[in-house]
XYZ file of C-alpha atoms in Angstrom:
351
model
C -9.817 -21.836 -48.922
C -9.961 -21.191 -45.264
C -6.217 -20.401 -45.062
C -6.690 -17.834 -47.888
C -9.660 -16.255 -46.155
C -7.860 -16.117 -42.834
C -4.840 -14.339 -44.155
C -6.922 -11.952 -46.246
C -9.084 -11.075 -43.236
C -6.050 -10.638 -40.969
C -4.183 -8.396 -43.381
C -0.931 -10.274 -43.054
C 1.111 -7.267 -43.778
C 0.519 -6.344 -40.114
C 2.856 -9.027 -38.860
C 4.542 -12.297 -39.954
C 3.109 -13.789 -36.893
C -0.351 -13.950 -38.510
C 1.079 -15.816 -41.461
C 2.773 -18.260 -39.145
C -0.361 -18.683 -37.170
C -2.533 -19.294 -40.255
C -0.097 -21.949 -41.537
C 0.180 -23.527 -38.093
C -3.646 -23.923 -37.800
C -3.904 -25.415 -41.241
C -1.090 -27.861 -40.972
C -1.717 -29.202 -37.461
C -5.415 -29.940 -37.914
C -5.868 -33.828 -37.469
C -8.335 -33.677 -40.378
C -8.286 -30.397 -42.257
C -11.624 -30.852 -43.909
C -13.352 -31.988 -40.734
C -11.655 -29.565 -38.301
C -11.490 -26.543 -40.541
C -14.922 -25.273 -39.786
C -14.544 -25.099 -35.938
C -10.972 -23.768 -36.222
C -12.116 -21.225 -38.762
C -14.755 -19.905 -36.408
C -12.206 -19.682 -33.553
C -9.580 -17.946 -35.702
C -12.011 -15.417 -37.178
C -13.086 -14.557 -33.610
C -9.458 -13.991 -32.665
C -8.648 -11.852 -35.751
C -11.885 -9.830 -35.572
C -11.047 -9.025 -31.973
C -7.480 -8.045 -32.799
C -8.542 -5.819 -35.706
C -11.165 -4.054 -33.458
C -8.544 -3.453 -30.730
C -6.019 -2.149 -33.296
C -8.439 0.348 -34.811
C -9.708 1.527 -31.401
C -6.037 1.979 -30.163
C -4.863 3.760 -33.305
C -7.697 6.361 -33.280
C -7.904 6.976 -29.493
C -5.363 6.873 -26.685
C -2.454 5.862 -28.976
C -2.822 8.721 -31.391
C -3.369 11.253 -28.659
C -0.329 10.181 -26.544
C 2.244 9.375 -29.221
C 1.145 10.683 -32.568
C -0.467 8.663 -35.307
C 2.600 6.927 -36.662
C 3.835 5.847 -33.298
C 0.339 4.773 -32.369
C 0.267 2.465 -35.436
C 3.537 0.886 -34.410
C 2.382 0.358 -30.838
C -0.987 -1.083 -31.949
C 0.873 -3.625 -34.009
C 2.841 -4.609 -30.972
C -0.361 -5.099 -29.007
C -1.866 -7.182 -31.814
C 1.181 -9.327 -32.013
C 0.923 -9.738 -28.161
C -2.352 -11.662 -28.615
C -0.888 -13.676 -31.455
C 2.118 -14.683 -29.338
C -0.169 -15.790 -26.552
C -2.174 -17.994 -28.881
C 0.713 -19.410 -30.828
C 3.137 -21.511 -28.720
C 3.002 -25.083 -30.172
C 6.195 -26.220 -28.434
C 5.168 -24.949 -25.024
C 8.398 -22.967 -24.588
C 6.707 -19.821 -23.550
C 6.915 -16.360 -25.035
C 7.767 -12.798 -23.996
C 4.656 -10.846 -23.133
C 4.009 -7.357 -21.936
C 3.523 -7.304 -18.164
C 0.060 -7.886 -16.755
C 1.052 -6.469 -13.363
C 3.437 -3.716 -12.272
C 4.912 -2.698 -8.959
C 4.836 1.003 -9.447
C 5.995 2.356 -6.037
C 7.188 3.676 -3.860
C 10.943 4.298 -3.566
C 12.329 3.003 -0.236
C 8.935 1.465 0.609
C 9.892 -2.204 0.283
C 9.458 -2.850 -3.461
C 12.588 -4.891 -3.837
C 11.664 -7.207 -0.961
C 8.127 -7.647 -2.445
C 9.488 -8.540 -5.862
C 11.954 -11.013 -4.451
C 9.250 -12.710 -2.388
C 6.798 -12.835 -5.257
C 9.403 -14.506 -7.549
C 9.104 -17.642 -5.438
C 5.719 -18.173 -6.839
C 5.827 -20.593 -9.868
C 3.188 -18.547 -11.767
C 5.025 -15.300 -11.499
C 7.889 -14.373 -13.805
C 9.525 -10.925 -13.250
C 12.362 -8.787 -14.578
C 15.163 -8.369 -12.070
C 16.333 -4.886 -12.990
C 14.085 -1.860 -13.083
C 13.172 -1.158 -16.828
C 12.099 2.468 -16.211
C 10.093 2.175 -19.446
C 7.152 4.355 -18.562
C 9.251 7.240 -17.244
C 12.718 7.257 -18.881
C 12.634 4.880 -21.876
C 9.171 5.263 -23.352
C 10.433 6.470 -26.698
C 12.038 3.035 -27.225
C 8.534 1.594 -27.818
C 6.622 -1.433 -26.579
C 8.536 -3.943 -28.608
C 11.779 -2.910 -26.838
C 9.965 -3.125 -23.508
C 8.550 -6.618 -24.249
C 11.993 -7.927 -25.145
C 13.118 -7.175 -21.625
C 10.565 -9.551 -20.156
C 11.134 -13.163 -19.378
C 9.321 -15.867 -21.237
C 6.170 -17.108 -19.649
C 3.818 -19.970 -20.135
C 0.017 -19.934 -20.388
C -1.315 -18.984 -16.905
C 1.830 -17.324 -15.746
C 1.987 -13.589 -14.930
C 4.666 -11.291 -16.245
C 5.739 -8.541 -13.824
C 8.234 -5.747 -13.382
C 8.869 -3.169 -10.716
C 9.963 0.529 -11.149
C 9.070 2.553 -7.990
C 9.394 5.953 -9.673
C 6.284 5.239 -11.840
C 4.088 6.221 -8.912
C 5.329 9.798 -8.947
C 5.707 10.141 -12.707
C 2.868 12.233 -14.023
C 2.839 10.655 -17.535
C 3.021 7.034 -16.291
C -0.718 6.371 -15.649
C -1.788 7.437 -19.189
C 1.128 5.458 -20.809
C 0.314 2.278 -18.854
C -3.388 2.598 -19.637
C -2.518 2.922 -23.328
C -0.570 -0.381 -23.101
C -3.468 -2.118 -21.294
C -6.294 -0.819 -19.251
C -6.454 -4.178 -17.486
C -3.007 -3.817 -15.990
C -2.945 -4.562 -12.165
C -0.862 -2.081 -10.148
C 0.785 -2.708 -6.822
C 2.103 0.140 -4.572
C 4.164 -0.576 -1.444
C 3.752 2.326 0.943
C 5.453 3.133 4.189
C 5.326 5.812 6.917
C 6.254 8.866 4.827
C 8.526 10.293 7.542
C 10.501 7.079 7.881
C 10.565 6.684 4.101
C 12.003 10.189 3.690
C 14.776 9.425 6.160
C 15.521 6.206 4.435
C 15.597 8.036 1.085
C 18.079 10.543 2.552
C 20.214 7.737 3.996
C 20.550 6.112 0.578
C 21.576 9.335 -1.037
C 24.029 10.073 1.822
C 25.702 6.718 1.247
C 26.447 7.834 -2.383
C 27.083 11.500 -1.739
C 28.527 12.047 1.712
C 28.887 15.802 1.192
C 25.173 16.557 0.745
C 23.519 19.010 3.187
C 21.949 17.697 6.403
C 18.425 16.189 6.458
C 17.235 19.114 8.551
C 18.469 21.770 6.179
C 17.012 19.922 3.113
C 13.595 19.442 4.844
C 12.814 23.140 5.412
C 12.620 26.092 2.986
C 13.103 28.224 6.108
C 13.951 26.553 9.455
C 12.782 29.595 11.405
C 9.281 29.580 9.875
C 9.153 25.824 9.730
C 7.933 25.859 6.109
C 8.478 22.331 4.612
C 10.213 22.189 1.241
C 7.915 20.027 -0.881
C 10.090 20.363 -3.852
C 12.626 18.053 -2.322
C 11.854 14.585 -3.797
C 12.315 12.831 -0.485
C 9.458 14.866 0.930
C 7.319 14.994 -2.197
C 7.171 11.229 -2.762
C 5.410 10.741 0.572
C 2.350 12.846 -0.293
C 0.653 9.604 -1.455
C -2.839 11.079 -1.766
C -1.669 13.614 -4.303
C -0.027 11.002 -6.530
C -2.938 8.566 -6.228
C -5.342 11.251 -7.589
C -3.357 11.140 -10.885
C -3.605 7.365 -11.127
C -7.364 7.281 -10.480
C -7.978 9.317 -13.642
C -6.892 6.235 -15.572
C -7.400 3.178 -13.364
C -10.223 2.247 -10.958
C -9.252 1.599 -7.327
C -10.084 -2.102 -7.719
C -7.055 -2.418 -10.009
C -4.596 -0.909 -7.450
C -3.339 -2.732 -4.428
C -1.574 -0.984 -1.605
C 0.888 -3.137 0.349
C 2.034 -2.041 3.822
C 5.898 -1.756 3.924
C 5.660 -2.170 7.677
C 3.586 -5.364 7.508
C 5.854 -6.582 4.800
C 8.501 -6.862 7.580
C 6.307 -7.899 10.503
C 4.014 -10.300 8.633
C 5.406 -10.994 5.104
C 3.191 -14.016 4.586
C 0.098 -11.986 5.388
C 0.855 -9.242 2.931
C 1.926 -11.754 0.259
C -1.333 -13.546 0.738
C -3.189 -10.259 -0.173
C -1.052 -9.808 -3.254
C -1.565 -13.334 -4.449
C -5.312 -12.895 -4.069
C -5.188 -9.619 -5.952
C -3.306 -11.303 -8.836
C -5.776 -14.193 -8.905
C -3.154 -16.733 -7.956
C -3.249 -19.616 -5.535
C -1.728 -18.845 -2.169
C 1.510 -20.775 -2.515
C 3.856 -18.303 -0.617
C 3.214 -18.793 3.156
C 4.889 -18.594 6.499
C 7.035 -21.669 5.628
C 8.969 -19.645 3.059
C 10.377 -17.033 5.609
C 12.618 -16.692 8.506
C 13.521 -13.476 10.402
C 17.112 -12.300 10.236
C 17.823 -10.612 13.526
C 21.028 -8.941 12.275
C 19.342 -7.226 9.333
C 16.021 -6.772 11.014
C 14.218 -8.187 7.893
C 12.551 -11.386 6.907
C 14.501 -13.482 4.490
C 13.579 -16.358 2.239
C 14.432 -19.913 3.206
C 14.795 -20.689 -0.532
C 15.078 -18.098 -3.228
C 13.886 -18.469 -6.799
C 15.964 -21.111 -8.585
C 18.060 -21.896 -5.449
C 17.965 -24.269 -2.529
C 19.799 -21.802 -0.310
C 18.457 -19.060 2.040
C 18.372 -15.571 0.619
C 18.357 -12.068 2.194
C 18.267 -8.719 0.531
C 21.673 -7.168 -0.213
C 23.786 -5.030 2.124
C 22.186 -1.848 0.657
C 18.927 -2.834 2.344
C 18.359 -2.146 6.018
C 20.971 0.626 6.387
C 21.239 2.291 9.795
C 19.448 5.680 9.720
C 21.287 8.732 11.006
C 19.954 10.490 14.119
C 17.516 13.154 13.118
C 16.419 16.047 15.374
C 13.150 14.889 17.090
C 11.640 18.344 16.586
C 12.188 17.970 12.776
C 10.633 14.522 12.827
C 7.543 15.977 14.635
C 7.262 18.811 12.234
C 7.179 16.272 9.388
C 4.606 14.150 11.099
C 2.426 17.202 11.530
C 2.987 18.107 7.800
C 2.021 14.615 6.535
C -0.959 13.968 8.854
C -3.722 15.560 6.649
C -2.305 13.840 3.533
C -2.141 10.527 5.402
C -5.793 10.915 6.511
C -6.906 11.548 2.965
C -4.911 8.594 1.723
C -6.602 6.306 4.309
C -9.948 7.504 3.089
C -9.093 6.930 -0.520
C -7.765 3.437 -0.080
C -10.094 2.290 2.618
C -7.186 1.095 4.734
C -5.729 2.503 7.944
C -1.902 2.198 7.951
C -1.281 3.603 11.449
C 1.381 6.104 10.610
C -0.067 8.763 12.896
C -0.388 6.716 16.115
């Protein structure tokens, strides 16, 4: 009787997972007659919550962002997400949508942060950048979830794609997935970041124009070309305004790229606190590599050997005209000041 009621209430056509879940509850009760009442109450609570979330999603954010048909498909994925979390009788874990994202910024230190975080036993992360919320959104949430590693109860699924921070559509899309998503942004002195960005491009395209010529629309007038992505990314306050339309500041953590080098354990402590995890990653996990000028892990995830970031990290920057550097510092100063006020943290880029 309960099994019939459960499945009818759940509308099993939504997903085979609900059928599986109903059968699992019924067949694993030590005494079906005795246990059915309490299990029924719990299951009805789960299903009622799922149906409410589905309806709300279909008729609000989902339908506005993707159209009604796509919204229904995505809402089913979100409903299945809850079912997968509840149903794991063998303790093998399941693939879940990420609860935390490293959303930026390019050349800020995002790869280092991700590699450091993967040492934590309660964090599972995708190695490659999925670029779901900027380039692959049309593939749908089910495609996105399949990219994720399996996690157990209590573990956090993460991914990092630095371009999300400067993608205008990303905040709305991530909010549609889950308004509870925690966001991490690694920021760095925007002038140094721009030079690093240019250095990376130069290594792939040696024939590009000079840094100086790309920086200015007109060198004589000193007008900065904000359409160049290397410059535009560093206007952090402008991008943050967009994110604050969808997420409260308490759900966004800003990590200092400079402190990630000078005090990795300190910054990792802040990140672990933000994620609600025990501070397991400490000073004992790091050593400083004098050659690369970066901290390295004494033991990487799944290895007993020391691990440093690849040769593409820590490239030597080209010499840039000091006058150009100063012009850029003057340009970024008001944006930096606004960013300090918005985040409540002074990063010291203008000292």
